[in-house]
mmCIF file of C-alpha atoms and ligand atoms in Angstrom:
data_model
loop_
_atom_site.group_PDB
_atom_site.id
_atom_site.type_symbol
_atom_site.label_atom_id
_atom_site.label_comp_id
_atom_site.label_asym_id
_atom_site.label_seq_id
_atom_site.Cartn_x
_atom_site.Cartn_y
_atom_site.Cartn_z
ATOM 1 C CA MET A 1 33.685 3.156 -10.331
ATOM 2 C CA ASN A 2 33.251 -0.166 -8.569
ATOM 3 C CA ALA A 3 34.968 -2.700 -10.788
ATOM 4 C CA ALA A 4 32.924 -5.582 -9.406
ATOM 5 C CA LEU A 5 29.696 -3.968 -10.586
ATOM 6 C CA ASP A 6 30.822 -3.465 -14.131
ATOM 7 C CA SER A 7 33.008 -6.450 -14.769
ATOM 8 C CA ALA A 8 31.793 -9.700 -16.162
ATOM 9 C CA VAL A 9 33.440 -11.545 -13.259
ATOM 10 C CA LEU A 10 30.261 -11.869 -11.180
ATOM 11 C CA PRO A 11 26.945 -13.163 -12.510
ATOM 12 C CA ARG A 12 24.666 -10.218 -13.244
ATOM 13 C CA SER A 13 22.257 -11.052 -10.403
ATOM 14 C CA LEU A 14 25.133 -10.848 -7.910
ATOM 15 C CA GLN A 15 26.392 -7.613 -9.417
ATOM 16 C CA ILE A 16 22.942 -6.129 -8.891
ATOM 17 C CA GLU A 17 22.654 -7.491 -5.346
ATOM 18 C CA THR A 18 26.094 -6.163 -4.421
ATOM 19 C CA GLY A 19 25.487 -2.737 -5.935
ATOM 20 C CA ILE A 20 22.091 -2.335 -4.281
ATOM 21 C CA ALA A 21 23.481 -3.529 -0.929
ATOM 22 C CA ALA A 22 26.329 -0.997 -1.110
ATOM 23 C CA ALA A 23 23.873 1.921 -1.140
ATOM 24 C CA ASN A 24 21.201 0.332 1.079
ATOM 25 C CA ALA A 25 21.870 2.405 4.218
ATOM 26 C CA GLU A 26 21.145 5.595 2.258
ATOM 27 C CA PHE A 27 17.747 4.304 1.163
ATOM 28 C CA VAL A 28 16.775 2.935 4.571
ATOM 29 C CA ALA A 29 17.512 6.426 5.926
ATOM 30 C CA LEU A 30 15.449 7.946 3.123
ATOM 31 C CA ARG A 31 12.560 5.544 3.824
ATOM 32 C CA ARG A 32 12.567 6.525 7.492
ATOM 33 C CA ASP A 33 12.727 10.204 6.585
ATOM 34 C CA LEU A 34 9.638 9.745 4.389
ATOM 35 C CA HIS A 35 8.005 7.831 7.246
ATOM 36 C CA GLN A 36 8.622 10.775 9.589
ATOM 37 C CA HIS A 37 7.065 13.192 7.111
ATOM 38 C CA PRO A 38 3.963 11.473 5.710
ATOM 39 C CA GLU A 39 1.668 13.406 3.392
ATOM 40 C CA LEU A 40 -1.948 12.743 2.427
ATOM 41 C CA ALA A 41 -3.291 12.129 -1.094
ATOM 42 C CA PHE A 42 -2.493 14.933 -3.563
ATOM 43 C CA ALA A 43 -0.511 16.753 -0.851
ATOM 44 C CA GLU A 44 2.739 14.799 -1.339
ATOM 45 C CA HIS A 45 4.726 18.005 -2.010
ATOM 46 C CA ARG A 46 7.778 17.295 0.131
ATOM 47 C CA THR A 47 7.918 13.660 -0.984
ATOM 48 C CA ALA A 48 7.558 14.531 -4.677
ATOM 49 C CA GLY A 49 10.217 17.226 -4.288
ATOM 50 C CA LYS A 50 12.689 14.720 -2.849
ATOM 51 C CA VAL A 51 11.893 12.152 -5.549
ATOM 52 C CA ALA A 52 12.333 14.698 -8.343
ATOM 53 C CA ALA A 53 15.620 16.069 -6.926
ATOM 54 C CA LEU A 54 17.171 12.607 -6.608
ATOM 55 C CA LEU A 55 16.084 11.484 -10.077
ATOM 56 C CA GLN A 56 17.500 14.683 -11.546
ATOM 57 C CA GLN A 57 20.759 14.186 -9.682
ATOM 58 C CA TRP A 58 21.093 10.713 -11.268
ATOM 59 C CA GLY A 59 20.476 11.984 -14.793
ATOM 60 C CA TYR A 60 16.783 11.239 -15.305
ATOM 61 C CA GLN A 61 14.616 13.550 -17.340
ATOM 62 C CA VAL A 62 12.090 14.540 -14.690
ATOM 63 C CA THR A 63 8.508 15.695 -15.165
ATOM 64 C CA THR A 64 6.600 16.929 -12.124
ATOM 65 C CA GLY A 65 3.026 18.063 -11.580
ATOM 66 C CA ILE A 66 1.329 15.111 -13.300
ATOM 67 C CA ALA A 67 -1.944 14.576 -11.440
ATOM 68 C CA GLY A 68 -0.917 17.378 -9.097
ATOM 69 C CA THR A 69 1.965 15.857 -7.174
ATOM 70 C CA GLY A 70 2.909 12.943 -9.464
ATOM 71 C CA VAL A 71 6.459 12.583 -10.803
ATOM 72 C CA VAL A 72 7.838 10.631 -13.769
ATOM 73 C CA GLY A 73 11.549 10.027 -14.298
ATOM 74 C CA SER A 74 12.545 8.951 -17.811
ATOM 75 C CA LEU A 75 15.899 7.446 -18.779
ATOM 76 C CA ARG A 76 16.741 6.400 -22.322
ATOM 77 C CA ARG A 77 19.690 4.201 -23.244
ATOM 78 C CA GLY A 78 20.715 2.758 -26.595
ATOM 79 C CA SER A 79 18.528 2.669 -29.667
ATOM 80 C CA SER A 80 15.675 0.299 -28.811
ATOM 81 C CA GLU A 81 12.124 1.650 -29.029
ATOM 82 C CA ARG A 82 11.032 -0.605 -26.169
ATOM 83 C CA SER A 83 9.806 1.107 -23.015
ATOM 84 C CA LEU A 84 8.952 -0.009 -19.516
ATOM 85 C CA GLY A 85 6.956 1.594 -16.685
ATOM 86 C CA LEU A 86 7.695 0.860 -13.008
ATOM 87 C CA ARG A 87 5.269 2.405 -10.544
ATOM 88 C CA ALA A 88 5.461 3.373 -6.862
ATOM 89 C CA ASP A 89 2.850 5.165 -4.753
ATOM 90 C CA MET A 90 3.742 8.020 -2.392
ATOM 91 C CA ASP A 91 0.749 8.922 -0.199
ATOM 92 C CA ALA A 92 0.013 8.265 3.477
ATOM 93 C CA LEU A 93 -3.209 7.736 5.455
ATOM 94 C CA PRO A 94 -5.256 9.800 7.936
ATOM 95 C CA ILE A 95 -4.231 7.569 10.865
ATOM 96 C CA HIS A 96 -2.554 8.574 14.141
ATOM 97 C CA GLU A 97 0.622 6.494 14.398
ATOM 98 C CA ALA A 98 1.004 4.270 17.471
ATOM 99 C CA THR A 99 4.290 2.471 16.731
ATOM 100 C CA GLY A 100 6.394 4.490 19.190
ATOM 101 C CA LEU A 101 9.304 4.182 16.740
ATOM 102 C CA PRO A 102 12.122 6.751 16.871
ATOM 103 C CA TYR A 103 11.242 7.733 13.292
ATOM 104 C CA ALA A 104 7.464 7.783 13.848
ATOM 105 C CA SER A 105 5.330 10.348 12.034
ATOM 106 C CA GLN A 106 5.939 13.970 12.991
ATOM 107 C CA ASN A 107 2.712 14.908 11.262
ATOM 108 C CA PRO A 108 -0.056 14.192 13.819
ATOM 109 C CA GLY A 109 -2.979 12.224 12.409
ATOM 110 C CA VAL A 110 -1.090 11.276 9.236
ATOM 111 C CA MET A 111 0.852 8.040 8.890
ATOM 112 C CA HIS A 112 2.556 5.813 6.338
ATOM 113 C CA ALA A 113 0.464 2.815 7.418
ATOM 114 C CA CYS A 114 0.455 1.123 4.015
ATOM 115 C CA GLY A 115 4.204 1.177 3.335
ATOM 116 C CA HIS A 116 4.149 3.639 0.455
ATOM 117 C CA ASP A 117 7.239 5.203 2.058
ATOM 118 C CA GLY A 118 8.902 1.838 1.422
ATOM 119 C CA HIS A 119 7.592 1.536 -2.141
ATOM 120 C CA THR A 120 8.972 4.998 -2.963
ATOM 121 C CA ALA A 121 12.380 4.225 -1.422
ATOM 122 C CA ILE A 122 12.546 0.864 -3.252
ATOM 123 C CA LEU A 123 11.975 2.446 -6.656
ATOM 124 C CA LEU A 124 14.493 5.207 -5.893
ATOM 125 C CA ALA A 125 17.132 2.629 -4.896
ATOM 126 C CA ALA A 126 16.514 0.843 -8.199
ATOM 127 C CA ALA A 127 16.543 4.178 -10.065
ATOM 128 C CA ARG A 128 19.978 5.041 -8.736
ATOM 129 C CA PHE A 129 21.460 1.663 -9.636
ATOM 130 C CA LEU A 130 19.905 1.680 -13.107
ATOM 131 C CA ALA A 131 21.272 5.165 -13.807
ATOM 132 C CA LEU A 132 24.780 4.368 -12.571
ATOM 133 C CA HIS A 133 25.219 0.724 -13.564
ATOM 134 C CA GLY A 134 22.133 -0.300 -15.553
ATOM 135 C CA GLN A 135 22.636 -2.551 -18.587
ATOM 136 C CA PHE A 136 19.555 -1.960 -20.695
ATOM 137 C CA ASP A 137 18.509 -0.758 -24.122
ATOM 138 C CA GLY A 138 15.286 1.256 -24.297
ATOM 139 C CA THR A 139 13.403 3.745 -22.159
ATOM 140 C CA LEU A 140 12.627 3.470 -18.473
ATOM 141 C CA GLN A 141 9.631 5.373 -17.143
ATOM 142 C CA LEU A 142 9.652 5.510 -13.353
ATOM 143 C CA ILE A 143 6.180 6.527 -12.207
ATOM 144 C CA PHE A 144 5.735 8.011 -8.719
ATOM 145 C CA GLN A 145 1.989 8.158 -8.227
ATOM 146 C CA PRO A 146 0.067 10.331 -5.760
ATOM 147 C CA ALA A 147 -3.206 9.483 -4.025
ATOM 148 C CA GLU A 148 -3.427 5.695 -4.178
ATOM 149 C CA GLU A 149 -5.336 5.552 -0.902
ATOM 150 C CA THR A 150 -8.220 7.628 -2.224
ATOM 151 C CA GLY A 151 -8.288 5.576 -5.415
ATOM 152 C CA SER A 152 -7.904 8.636 -7.591
ATOM 153 C CA GLY A 153 -4.183 9.108 -8.322
ATOM 154 C CA ALA A 154 -3.716 6.464 -11.027
ATOM 155 C CA ARG A 155 -6.886 7.453 -12.842
ATOM 156 C CA ARG A 156 -5.909 11.119 -12.826
ATOM 157 C CA MET A 157 -2.420 10.338 -14.144
ATOM 158 C CA LEU A 158 -4.020 8.380 -16.999
ATOM 159 C CA GLU A 159 -6.487 11.204 -17.677
ATOM 160 C CA GLU A 160 -3.520 13.563 -17.913
ATOM 161 C CA GLY A 161 -2.010 11.386 -20.644
ATOM 162 C CA LEU A 162 0.488 9.326 -18.646
ATOM 163 C CA PHE A 163 1.079 6.640 -21.271
ATOM 164 C CA GLU A 164 0.846 9.020 -24.245
ATOM 165 C CA ARG A 165 3.419 11.383 -22.771
ATOM 166 C CA PHE A 166 5.580 8.627 -21.308
ATOM 167 C CA PRO A 167 5.118 5.557 -23.522
ATOM 168 C CA CYS A 168 5.249 2.211 -21.723
ATOM 169 C CA ASP A 169 4.955 -1.145 -23.503
ATOM 170 C CA ALA A 170 4.215 -2.663 -20.101
ATOM 171 C CA VAL A 171 3.827 -1.448 -16.540
ATOM 172 C CA PHE A 172 4.658 -3.190 -13.272
ATOM 173 C CA GLY A 173 3.870 -2.460 -9.633
ATOM 174 C CA LEU A 174 4.429 -3.998 -6.201
ATOM 175 C CA HIS A 175 3.057 -3.882 -2.667
ATOM 176 C CA ASN A 176 4.434 -5.110 0.634
ATOM 177 C CA TRP A 177 2.226 -7.696 2.343
ATOM 178 C CA PRO A 178 2.094 -8.326 6.115
ATOM 179 C CA GLY A 179 1.709 -11.952 7.175
ATOM 180 C CA VAL A 180 3.883 -13.278 4.338
ATOM 181 C CA SER A 181 7.506 -14.101 5.200
ATOM 182 C CA CYS A 182 9.957 -11.305 4.561
ATOM 183 C CA GLY A 183 11.991 -12.050 1.443
ATOM 184 C CA HIS A 184 9.153 -14.023 -0.111
ATOM 185 C CA ILE A 185 7.124 -12.861 -3.098
ATOM 186 C CA GLY A 186 3.654 -13.634 -4.455
ATOM 187 C CA CYS A 187 3.013 -13.529 -8.221
ATOM 188 C CA ILE A 188 -0.517 -14.222 -9.437
ATOM 189 C CA GLU A 189 -1.759 -14.443 -13.000
ATOM 190 C CA GLY A 190 -5.258 -13.014 -13.591
ATOM 191 C CA PRO A 191 -7.244 -11.314 -10.821
ATOM 192 C CA ALA A 192 -4.916 -10.544 -7.922
ATOM 193 C CA MET A 193 -6.924 -7.908 -6.044
ATOM 194 C CA ALA A 194 -10.630 -7.122 -6.049
ATOM 195 C CA SER A 195 -12.705 -4.347 -7.532
ATOM 196 C CA VAL A 196 -14.150 -1.917 -5.014
ATOM 197 C CA ASP A 197 -17.490 -0.110 -5.287
ATOM 198 C CA GLN A 198 -19.787 1.316 -2.641
ATOM 199 C CA ALA A 199 -23.454 2.076 -2.179
ATOM 200 C CA HIS A 200 -25.031 4.704 0.039
ATOM 201 C CA ILE A 201 -28.602 3.696 0.811
ATOM 202 C CA THR A 202 -31.296 5.845 2.384
ATOM 203 C CA VAL A 203 -34.436 4.052 3.544
ATOM 204 C CA HIS A 204 -37.283 6.552 3.813
ATOM 205 C CA GLY A 205 -40.197 5.566 6.068
ATOM 206 C CA LYS A 206 -42.595 7.572 8.197
ATOM 207 C CA GLY A 207 -41.504 8.391 11.727
ATOM 208 C CA GLY A 208 -43.638 8.533 14.823
ATOM 209 C CA HIS A 209 -44.117 7.400 18.424
ATOM 210 C CA GLY A 210 -42.408 4.149 19.312
ATOM 211 C CA ALA A 211 -45.585 3.072 21.126
ATOM 212 C CA GLU A 212 -47.729 3.511 17.992
ATOM 213 C CA PRO A 213 -45.901 1.603 15.233
ATOM 214 C CA HIS A 214 -49.145 1.073 13.333
ATOM 215 C CA ASN A 215 -49.172 4.797 12.538
ATOM 216 C CA THR A 216 -45.636 4.703 11.057
ATOM 217 C CA VAL A 217 -43.563 3.067 8.342
ATOM 218 C CA ASP A 218 -40.588 1.897 10.384
ATOM 219 C CA PRO A 219 -37.331 2.338 8.412
ATOM 220 C CA VAL A 220 -35.355 0.513 11.136
ATOM 221 C CA LEU A 221 -37.326 -2.685 10.562
ATOM 222 C CA VAL A 222 -37.098 -2.199 6.789
ATOM 223 C CA SER A 223 -33.300 -1.762 7.055
ATOM 224 C CA ALA A 224 -33.015 -4.999 9.006
ATOM 225 C CA HIS A 225 -34.821 -6.825 6.198
ATOM 226 C CA VAL A 226 -32.754 -5.029 3.554
ATOM 227 C CA ILE A 227 -29.502 -6.145 5.200
ATOM 228 C CA THR A 228 -30.749 -9.711 5.493
ATOM 229 C CA ALA A 229 -31.991 -9.757 1.894
ATOM 230 C CA LEU A 230 -28.622 -8.449 0.661
ATOM 231 C CA GLN A 231 -27.014 -11.659 1.934
ATOM 232 C CA SER A 232 -28.856 -13.510 -0.813
ATOM 233 C CA VAL A 233 -27.033 -11.655 -3.615
ATOM 234 C CA VAL A 234 -23.716 -13.432 -3.130
ATOM 235 C CA SER A 235 -25.281 -16.714 -2.017
ATOM 236 C CA ARG A 236 -28.019 -16.903 -4.682
ATOM 237 C CA ASN A 237 -27.147 -14.626 -7.626
ATOM 238 C CA VAL A 238 -23.358 -14.923 -7.912
ATOM 239 C CA ASP A 239 -22.040 -18.119 -9.518
ATOM 240 C CA PRO A 240 -20.693 -20.266 -6.634
ATOM 241 C CA LEU A 241 -17.371 -20.548 -8.488
ATOM 242 C CA ASP A 242 -16.965 -16.757 -8.497
ATOM 243 C CA MET A 243 -15.972 -14.435 -5.664
ATOM 244 C CA GLY A 244 -18.201 -11.645 -4.379
ATOM 245 C CA VAL A 245 -18.309 -9.708 -1.117
ATOM 246 C CA LEU A 246 -21.075 -7.404 0.086
ATOM 247 C CA THR A 247 -20.464 -5.867 3.485
ATOM 248 C CA VAL A 248 -22.816 -3.374 5.127
ATOM 249 C CA GLY A 249 -20.289 -1.496 7.233
ATOM 250 C CA SER A 250 -22.393 1.404 8.435
ATOM 251 C CA ILE A 251 -25.980 1.869 9.656
ATOM 252 C CA HIS A 252 -27.343 5.049 11.181
ATOM 253 C CA GLY A 253 -30.897 5.870 12.175
ATOM 254 C CA GLY A 254 -32.808 7.183 15.163
ATOM 255 C CA HIS A 255 -31.670 8.513 18.534
ATOM 256 C CA ALA A 256 -34.177 7.362 21.154
ATOM 257 C CA SER A 257 -35.668 4.032 22.187
ATOM 258 C CA ASN A 258 -39.240 5.354 21.913
ATOM 259 C CA VAL A 259 -39.040 7.250 18.619
ATOM 260 C CA ILE A 260 -39.356 5.681 15.174
ATOM 261 C CA PRO A 261 -37.169 7.788 12.850
ATOM 262 C CA ASP A 262 -38.108 9.030 9.400
ATOM 263 C CA SER A 263 -35.122 7.450 7.698
ATOM 264 C CA VAL A 264 -32.109 5.173 8.095
ATOM 265 C CA GLU A 265 -28.820 5.345 6.212
ATOM 266 C CA LEU A 266 -26.713 2.348 5.240
ATOM 267 C CA LYS A 267 -23.307 2.156 3.555
ATOM 268 C CA LEU A 268 -21.914 -0.962 1.936
ATOM 269 C CA THR A 269 -18.792 -2.036 0.096
ATOM 270 C CA ALA A 270 -18.811 -4.476 -2.850
ATOM 271 C CA ARG A 271 -15.768 -6.529 -3.984
ATOM 272 C CA THR A 272 -15.371 -8.846 -6.962
ATOM 273 C CA PHE A 273 -12.665 -10.341 -9.179
ATOM 274 C CA ARG A 274 -14.543 -10.346 -12.491
ATOM 275 C CA PRO A 275 -16.275 -7.523 -14.419
ATOM 276 C CA GLU A 276 -19.373 -9.703 -14.976
ATOM 277 C CA VAL A 277 -19.826 -10.206 -11.236
ATOM 278 C CA ARG A 278 -19.169 -6.529 -10.642
ATOM 279 C CA SER A 279 -21.985 -5.599 -13.057
ATOM 280 C CA LEU A 280 -24.279 -8.149 -11.451
ATOM 281 C CA LEU A 281 -23.831 -6.594 -8.001
ATOM 282 C CA GLN A 282 -24.281 -3.123 -9.458
ATOM 283 C CA GLN A 283 -27.616 -4.230 -10.896
ATOM 284 C CA ARG A 284 -28.874 -6.526 -8.097
ATOM 285 C CA VAL A 285 -28.145 -4.337 -5.048
ATOM 286 C CA PRO A 286 -30.376 -1.371 -6.055
ATOM 287 C CA ALA A 287 -33.101 -3.652 -7.457
ATOM 288 C CA LEU A 288 -33.280 -5.758 -4.306
ATOM 289 C CA VAL A 289 -33.038 -2.836 -1.861
ATOM 290 C CA GLU A 290 -35.722 -0.808 -3.650
ATOM 291 C CA ALA A 291 -38.113 -3.778 -3.956
ATOM 292 C CA GLN A 292 -37.536 -4.814 -0.344
ATOM 293 C CA ALA A 293 -38.306 -1.306 0.904
ATOM 294 C CA ALA A 294 -41.399 -1.063 -1.316
ATOM 295 C CA SER A 295 -42.726 -4.328 0.103
ATOM 296 C CA PHE A 296 -42.983 -2.568 3.501
ATOM 297 C CA GLY A 297 -44.485 0.615 2.070
ATOM 298 C CA ALA A 298 -41.153 2.408 2.437
ATOM 299 C CA ARG A 299 -38.900 3.864 -0.254
ATOM 300 C CA ALA A 300 -35.165 3.366 -0.753
ATOM 301 C CA GLU A 301 -32.725 5.578 -2.602
ATOM 302 C CA VAL A 302 -29.536 3.831 -3.689
ATOM 303 C CA ASP A 303 -26.484 5.837 -4.714
ATOM 304 C CA TYR A 304 -24.182 3.162 -6.211
ATOM 305 C CA ARG A 305 -20.670 4.552 -6.701
ATOM 306 C CA LEU A 306 -18.136 2.750 -8.873
ATOM 307 C CA GLY A 307 -14.654 2.792 -7.380
ATOM 308 C CA PHE A 308 -12.049 0.863 -9.270
ATOM 309 C CA PRO A 309 -11.748 -2.413 -11.180
ATOM 310 C CA PRO A 310 -9.937 -5.587 -10.080
ATOM 311 C CA VAL A 311 -6.143 -5.744 -10.403
ATOM 312 C CA CYS A 312 -5.897 -8.187 -13.282
ATOM 313 C CA ASN A 313 -2.361 -9.406 -14.002
ATOM 314 C CA HIS A 314 -1.509 -10.236 -17.607
ATOM 315 C CA PRO A 315 -0.128 -13.758 -18.261
ATOM 316 C CA ALA A 316 3.117 -13.049 -20.158
ATOM 317 C CA GLU A 317 4.166 -10.173 -17.868
ATOM 318 C CA THR A 318 3.341 -12.237 -14.771
ATOM 319 C CA ALA A 319 5.440 -15.130 -16.104
ATOM 320 C CA LEU A 320 8.307 -12.664 -16.589
ATOM 321 C CA ALA A 321 7.843 -11.245 -13.072
ATOM 322 C CA ARG A 322 7.938 -14.777 -11.646
ATOM 323 C CA GLU A 323 11.096 -15.669 -13.576
ATOM 324 C CA VAL A 324 12.830 -12.506 -12.397
ATOM 325 C CA ALA A 325 11.663 -13.176 -8.816
ATOM 326 C CA GLN A 326 13.112 -16.686 -8.989
ATOM 327 C CA ASP A 327 16.445 -15.348 -10.235
ATOM 328 C CA THR A 328 16.535 -12.511 -7.705
ATOM 329 C CA LEU A 329 15.172 -14.187 -4.561
ATOM 330 C CA GLY A 330 15.548 -17.899 -5.318
ATOM 331 C CA ALA A 331 12.771 -20.268 -6.364
ATOM 332 C CA ALA A 332 12.052 -21.265 -2.745
ATOM 333 C CA ARG A 333 10.995 -17.707 -1.943
ATOM 334 C CA VAL A 334 8.410 -17.474 -4.691
ATOM 335 C CA GLU A 335 5.221 -18.347 -2.797
ATOM 336 C CA GLN A 336 3.362 -21.149 -4.537
ATOM 337 C CA ALA A 337 0.260 -20.823 -2.360
ATOM 338 C CA PHE A 338 -0.140 -17.042 -2.493
ATOM 339 C CA ARG A 339 -3.811 -16.333 -3.155
ATOM 340 C CA PRO A 340 -5.607 -13.322 -4.629
ATOM 341 C CA ARG A 341 -6.580 -10.649 -2.098
ATOM 342 C CA THR A 342 -9.994 -9.063 -1.639
ATOM 343 C CA ALA A 343 -8.393 -5.683 -0.879
ATOM 344 C CA SER A 344 -8.042 -3.225 -3.767
ATOM 345 C CA GLU A 345 -5.432 -1.115 -5.557
ATOM 346 C CA ASP A 346 -5.865 1.647 -8.087
ATOM 347 C CA PHE A 347 -2.934 0.215 -10.097
ATOM 348 C CA ALA A 348 -5.879 -1.693 -11.627
ATOM 349 C CA PHE A 349 -6.464 1.313 -13.921
ATOM 350 C CA MET A 350 -2.901 1.138 -15.255
ATOM 351 C CA LEU A 351 -3.329 -2.586 -15.963
ATOM 352 C CA GLN A 352 -6.473 -1.798 -17.952
ATOM 353 C CA ALA A 353 -4.428 0.555 -20.123
ATOM 354 C CA ARG A 354 -1.215 -1.494 -20.503
ATOM 355 C CA PRO A 355 -0.158 -5.109 -19.940
ATOM 356 C CA GLY A 356 1.740 -5.724 -16.742
ATOM 357 C CA SER A 357 1.811 -7.389 -13.358
ATOM 358 C CA PHE A 358 1.454 -6.403 -9.703
ATOM 359 C CA VAL A 359 3.390 -8.514 -7.189
ATOM 360 C CA PHE A 360 3.449 -8.822 -3.396
ATOM 361 C CA PHE A 361 6.574 -8.765 -1.206
ATOM 362 C CA GLY A 362 6.178 -10.362 2.229
ATOM 363 C CA ASN A 363 6.446 -7.798 5.058
ATOM 364 C CA GLY A 364 6.940 -10.513 7.692
ATOM 365 C CA ASP A 365 5.023 -10.754 10.924
ATOM 366 C CA SER A 366 4.069 -7.067 11.142
ATOM 367 C CA ALA A 367 0.790 -5.379 12.063
ATOM 368 C CA GLY A 368 -1.629 -5.288 9.139
ATOM 369 C CA LEU A 369 -1.874 -2.581 6.505
ATOM 370 C CA HIS A 370 -3.787 0.537 7.652
ATOM 371 C CA ASN A 371 -3.123 -0.396 11.294
ATOM 372 C CA PRO A 372 -1.664 2.367 13.556
ATOM 373 C CA ARG A 373 1.046 -0.105 14.674
ATOM 374 C CA TYR A 374 2.098 -1.103 11.170
ATOM 375 C CA ASP A 375 5.619 -0.393 9.870
ATOM 376 C CA PHE A 376 7.242 -1.178 6.534
ATOM 377 C CA ASN A 377 9.955 -3.828 6.924
ATOM 378 C CA ASP A 378 13.252 -2.317 5.739
ATOM 379 C CA ALA A 379 14.656 -5.781 5.009
ATOM 380 C CA ILE A 380 12.454 -5.821 1.881
ATOM 381 C CA LEU A 381 14.095 -2.735 0.451
ATOM 382 C CA PRO A 382 17.241 -4.209 -1.167
ATOM 383 C CA LEU A 383 15.394 -7.353 -2.317
ATOM 384 C CA ALA A 384 12.619 -5.453 -4.056
ATOM 385 C CA ALA A 385 15.050 -2.896 -5.511
ATOM 386 C CA SER A 386 17.090 -5.792 -6.988
ATOM 387 C CA TYR A 387 13.868 -7.237 -8.397
ATOM 388 C CA TRP A 388 13.080 -3.904 -10.117
ATOM 389 C CA VAL A 389 16.592 -3.680 -11.603
ATOM 390 C CA ALA A 390 16.580 -7.277 -12.847
ATOM 391 C CA LEU A 391 13.083 -6.842 -14.287
ATOM 392 C CA ALA A 392 14.114 -3.667 -16.127
ATOM 393 C CA GLU A 393 17.219 -5.302 -17.567
ATOM 394 C CA ARG A 394 15.213 -8.371 -18.613
ATOM 395 C CA TYR A 395 12.439 -6.350 -20.213
ATOM 396 C CA LEU A 396 14.829 -3.947 -21.977
ATOM 397 C CA PRO A 397 17.661 -6.315 -22.943
ATOM 398 C CA LEU A 398 20.896 -5.096 -24.453
ATOM 399 C CA GLN A 399 21.114 -5.836 -28.182
ATOM 400 C CA GLN A 400 23.453 -8.729 -28.884
ATOM 401 C CA ALA A 401 26.449 -7.524 -30.904
ATOM 402 C CA ALA A 402 26.473 -8.997 -34.419
ATOM 403 C CA THR A 403 29.126 -11.670 -34.894
HETATM 404 ZN ZN1 LIG B 1 -3.429 1.306 1.641
HETATM 405 ZN ZN1 LIG B 2 -1.004 0.568 -0.292
#
């Protein structure tokens, strides 16, 4: 037993920092081991196995197989009925790693390019400290989620009764963020990340000889007008004070310069911060595309697919996260100018079900997320693990002894 960790000599924040630092090398090694062995969505068998074994070793009650490869570690202390969920994601991406690092992926074409190896190691470092030295009263639910990258892991965990089986009064998550100084944190109340939906559009015309356009209905020309018309949705239908993004990222049609094809296919992504704007885009995109095609004598089919909602941070939980961040990292490292991001996260589903907050830890000057040269910055690991521990102890405080 390390006396310094359990005595009242040091302030609690320093006890946590010291205890986390003492075991840091073990978790950096674990993070790099996970990095070397990345696994795609719903195939995180090795990762989940490691997570479950460690949690068990530290005395957690471990449940595996939630949403396939998901793991929950539960730890109850004292008599309080309060409960807290902390979530990490475990999956990697179908990207061929180009970092050249000694611990680069040994699984060709699969890579931890979003830092979920880091998120898993951070929560495990916190889990160990909380089991060995944690001062809390209530139940901790440590949620290791599969398949964040495909946007389906969180939803499937909820469908399989996550919060009924493992009650959580609140749930918190975090993500590393390239381009923000390492050691800094961003906490945002309200929308922090965007919703994501997509539309697959097929414009049906009438193909023919490129030299005889009058005998055809040219879906290439129609598609050009459709794409141009779509620019009016954000500029003319969305309230200028709201955020909306429509990006046509894919267009395919035809093969030869002198042949007008029968059809053209378009794919677009839609991002918003508010449900009202999300519904507006869902309604306006098909209406505009279909009418635009009809005006040329063509026909458009629009398959609009809802992805996931915006990450919407709850006020009280975000205030708590900010306070804990200030105590753990120092007020100067809590980014005042951190802005919401138009990327997306399926933690949004958990925040629809329970109050909570999703925060961003600066990854320093690294390559961007989903880039083959990206790497998680190990310097974040002890800072974020200390944040988790402090948050858990603040949310599940020890009962004051009666005097
Ligand atoms: Zn990602
Ligand atoms: Zn991610």
